[in-house]
Coordinates of C-alpha atoms and ligand atoms in Angstrom, one line a residue:
M1197 CA 0.2 0.1 0.0
D1198 CA 1.4 3.8 -1.0
K1199 CA 2.4 6.0 2.1
L1200 CA 0.5 8.3 3.4
P1201 CA 1.1 12.0 2.1
H1202 CA 2.3 13.3 5.7
P1203 CA 0.8 16.3 6.5
L1204 CA 3.0 20.0 6.5
A1205 CA 2.4 23.5 7.2
A1206 CA 4.7 26.9 6.6
F1207 CA 4.8 30.7 6.9
F1208 CA 2.9 32.5 4.1
D1209 CA 3.6 35.9 4.2
P1210 CA 0.4 38.5 1.4
L1211 CA 2.8 40.9 1.5
T1212 CA 6.2 39.4 -0.1
G1213 CA 4.8 36.1 -1.1
A1214 CA 7.4 34.4 0.4
M1215 CA 6.7 31.2 1.4
T1216 CA 9.0 29.4 4.1
P1217 CA 10.4 27.2 4.1
C1218 CA 9.5 26.0 1.1
D1219 CA 10.8 23.0 -1.5
R1220 CA 10.2 23.5 -4.7
Y1221 CA 10.7 27.8 -5.7
R1222 CA 11.9 29.0 -9.0
Q1223 CA 12.7 32.1 -10.9
V1224 CA 11.6 32.6 -14.7
R1225 CA 13.4 35.0 -16.2
L1226 CA 13.4 36.8 -19.1
G1227 CA 16.0 33.7 -21.1
D1228 CA 13.4 31.1 -20.2
M1229 CA 10.2 33.0 -21.8
R1230 CA 11.9 32.3 -25.8
G1231 CA 8.2 32.2 -28.1
Y1232 CA 5.8 33.7 -25.7
Y1233 CA 6.5 37.6 -26.0
L1234 CA 5.6 39.6 -28.8
A1235 CA 8.4 41.9 -28.8
E1236 CA 10.7 39.0 -29.8
R1237 CA 9.3 38.8 -33.2
Q1238 CA 9.5 42.4 -33.5
D1239 CA 13.1 42.2 -32.6
A1240 CA 13.3 44.6 -29.5
L1241 CA 14.4 41.3 -27.1
A1242 CA 18.4 42.1 -28.2
T1243 CA 18.2 45.1 -25.8
V1244 CA 16.9 43.6 -22.6
E1245 CA 19.0 41.0 -20.5
P1246 CA 18.4 37.8 -20.6
D1247 CA 18.4 37.4 -16.7
L1248 CA 16.6 39.8 -15.7
L1249 CA 13.7 38.4 -13.4
L1250 CA 10.2 38.0 -14.1
Y1251 CA 8.9 35.7 -11.4
E1252 CA 9.0 33.7 -8.9
V1253 CA 6.7 30.4 -8.1
Y1254 CA 7.0 28.8 -5.3
E1255 CA 5.3 25.3 -3.5
L1256 CA 4.6 22.9 -0.9
D1257 CA 6.6 19.7 -2.4
V1258 CA 2.5 17.8 -2.4
P1259 CA 2.8 13.8 -4.1
A1260 CA 1.0 14.2 -7.1
K1261 CA -1.3 11.7 -6.6
D1262 CA -5.3 12.4 -6.9
G1263 CA -6.7 13.6 -4.3
E1264 CA -3.4 16.0 -3.0
M1265 CA -3.6 19.7 -3.5
I1266 CA -0.6 22.1 -3.8
P1267 CA -0.7 25.6 -2.3
C1268 CA 1.3 28.3 -4.9
S1269 CA 2.5 31.8 -4.3
T1270 CA 3.6 33.3 -7.6
V1271 CA 5.4 37.1 -7.7
I1272 CA 5.1 38.5 -10.5
K1273 CA 7.5 42.3 -11.0
P1274 CA 6.1 45.2 -12.1
G1275 CA 7.7 45.9 -15.9
H1276 CA 7.6 45.6 -20.0
I1277 CA 8.7 44.3 -22.9
G1278 CA 8.2 46.4 -25.3
D1279 CA 5.0 47.1 -25.0
E1280 CA 3.8 44.1 -23.2
Y1281 CA 3.8 43.7 -19.9
F1282 CA 6.0 41.0 -17.4
M1283 CA 3.3 37.2 -17.5
T1284 CA 3.8 34.0 -16.9
K1285 CA 3.7 31.2 -19.7
G1286 CA 1.0 30.0 -18.9
H1287 CA 0.2 27.2 -19.3
Y1288 CA -3.7 24.3 -19.2
H1289 CA -3.2 21.2 -16.6
R1290 CA -2.4 18.5 -19.1
N1291 CA -5.5 16.8 -16.1
G1292 CA -8.2 17.5 -18.2
G1293 CA -10.4 17.2 -15.6
A1294 CA -8.0 19.2 -13.0
A1295 CA -9.3 23.6 -12.0
E1296 CA -7.6 25.6 -10.1
I1297 CA -7.9 28.8 -7.7
Y1298 CA -6.6 32.0 -7.3
Y1299 CA -6.7 35.0 -4.9
C1300 CA -5.0 38.0 -5.6
L1301 CA -3.2 39.8 -2.8
R1302 CA -1.8 42.8 -4.1
G1303 CA -0.9 44.7 -6.2
E1304 CA -3.3 45.0 -10.1
G1305 CA -3.3 42.9 -13.4
F1306 CA -5.0 40.6 -15.7
L1307 CA -5.7 37.1 -15.6
L1308 CA -6.6 35.5 -19.0
M1309 CA -8.3 32.3 -19.0
R1310 CA -8.4 30.5 -22.7
N1311 CA -10.4 26.8 -23.4
G1312 CA -9.3 26.6 -27.1
Y1313 CA -11.8 28.9 -28.8
E1314 CA -13.9 30.6 -25.8
V1315 CA -11.0 34.1 -23.9
V1316 CA -11.8 35.7 -20.6
V1317 CA -9.7 38.7 -19.2
E1318 CA -10.6 38.6 -15.6
P1319 CA -8.8 42.1 -13.8
M1320 CA -7.0 40.7 -10.3
K1321 CA -6.2 43.2 -7.0
P1322 CA -6.2 43.0 -4.3
G1323 CA -9.6 40.1 -3.1
S1324 CA -10.2 39.9 -6.1
L1325 CA -10.9 35.7 -6.3
H1326 CA -11.0 33.6 -9.8
Y1327 CA -11.9 30.1 -10.6
S1328 CA -10.0 28.6 -14.1
P1329 CA -13.0 25.5 -14.2
A1330 CA -11.1 22.5 -15.8
G1331 CA -10.5 22.3 -19.5
W1332 CA -9.2 26.1 -19.3
A1333 CA -6.1 28.2 -20.1
H1334 CA -4.8 30.8 -17.5
R1335 CA -2.2 33.4 -17.7
S1336 CA -1.4 36.3 -15.3
V1337 CA -0.6 39.4 -16.0
N1338 CA 1.9 42.4 -13.7
T1339 CA 0.0 45.7 -15.4
G1340 CA 1.0 47.6 -12.0
D1341 CA 4.2 49.5 -10.6
A1342 CA 5.3 47.2 -8.1
D1343 CA 4.7 43.0 -6.5
L1344 CA 1.6 41.1 -8.0
V1345 CA 1.4 38.2 -5.4
I1346 CA -1.7 36.0 -6.4
F1347 CA -1.6 32.7 -3.8
A1348 CA -3.7 29.6 -5.9
I1349 CA -4.5 26.1 -5.3
Y1350 CA -4.7 23.2 -7.7
P1351 CA -4.5 19.6 -7.7
A1352 CA -1.5 17.9 -7.6
N1353 CA -2.1 15.9 -10.4
A1354 CA -2.4 18.3 -13.2
G1355 CA 0.3 18.7 -15.2
H1356 CA 1.0 21.5 -16.9
D1357 CA 1.0 21.9 -21.0
Y1358 CA 2.5 24.6 -21.6
G1359 CA 3.0 24.0 -25.4
T1360 CA -0.2 24.9 -26.3
I1361 CA -0.4 28.1 -24.6
K1362 CA 3.1 28.9 -26.6
E1363 CA 2.1 27.6 -30.2
K1364 CA -1.1 29.0 -30.2
G1365 CA -1.5 31.9 -28.1
F1366 CA -4.6 33.6 -26.0
G1367 CA -6.3 35.2 -28.3
R1368 CA -5.6 38.3 -25.9
R1369 CA -2.7 40.0 -25.3
I1370 CA -2.1 43.1 -22.5
V1371 CA -0.3 46.6 -23.8
R1372 CA 0.8 49.2 -22.7
G1373 CA -0.9 51.9 -24.0
T1374 CA 1.6 55.2 -24.6
D1375 CA -0.6 57.1 -22.4
G1376 CA 0.7 54.2 -19.6
I1377 CA -3.0 53.1 -19.1
P1378 CA -2.9 48.4 -20.7
M1379 CA -5.5 48.0 -22.8
I1380 CA -6.4 44.8 -23.9
V1381 CA -5.6 43.9 -26.9
D1382 CA -7.0 40.8 -30.3
E1383 CA -3.4 38.4 -30.5
P1384 CA -2.3 40.0 -33.4
D1385 CA -1.7 37.8 -37.0
V1386 CA 1.7 36.6 -36.8
Ligands
LIG2208 C1 0.1 28.7 -11.3 C2 1.7 29.1 -12.1 C3 2.2 29.9 -11.6 C4 3.6 30.4 -13.4 O1 0.8 28.0 -9.7 O2 2.3 27.9 -12.5 O3 1.4 31.2 -11.8 O4 3.2 30.2 -14.3 P1 2.7 29.1 -15.4 O5 3.2 28.2 -14.5 O6 2.6 29.3 -16.6 O7 5.1 30.2 -15.9 C5 -0.2 27.2 -12.1 O8 -1.4 27.7 -13.0 N1 -0.7 26.5 -11.7 O9 -1.3 25.1 -11.7
LIG2209 ZN1 -2.4 26.4 -13.3

């Protein structure tokens, strides 16, 4: 018989988004985002350092088993690449039956969701609660001038499919207008 998972506890700082201790921590830098930003197509990436930190993800080390859940914190830095705001890669869950709950603690931005053909864009601000149903891809975008801190919970057996979004995108992009106001624009044809 499988050994039962052991209870876990950590401290989660709602201001910084840091989880301590944290066995699964990752940093995503511009160099990891090849193929995601519009600026790449416009040759505007060459002037930006590939080491530039875009976001951090903290997760508790929960076994990827049926019925288990992963608590997760995402901290997206403020900024933009070309006119497109810092954002997560975005993904579908490999397990088409896995939903996710997002709760924004700090900052401002948008949550993009897509289920193949339908696209939903929700504003995020402190206190906004979002449900990304099973079958919907999700990406978070920071449009503010401070960190965007998001807490999420999702099934431990969800798995992540990044390839589909990398190839097809969300159908919408969040860009900085000339007046500095965020705009939701349709994905331009490539
Ligand atoms: C989130 C994301 C996190 C980082 O916890 O993993 O925000 O985004 P990417 O995984 O798209 O880089 C989640 O949706 N987990 O399933
Ligand atoms: Zn997810």
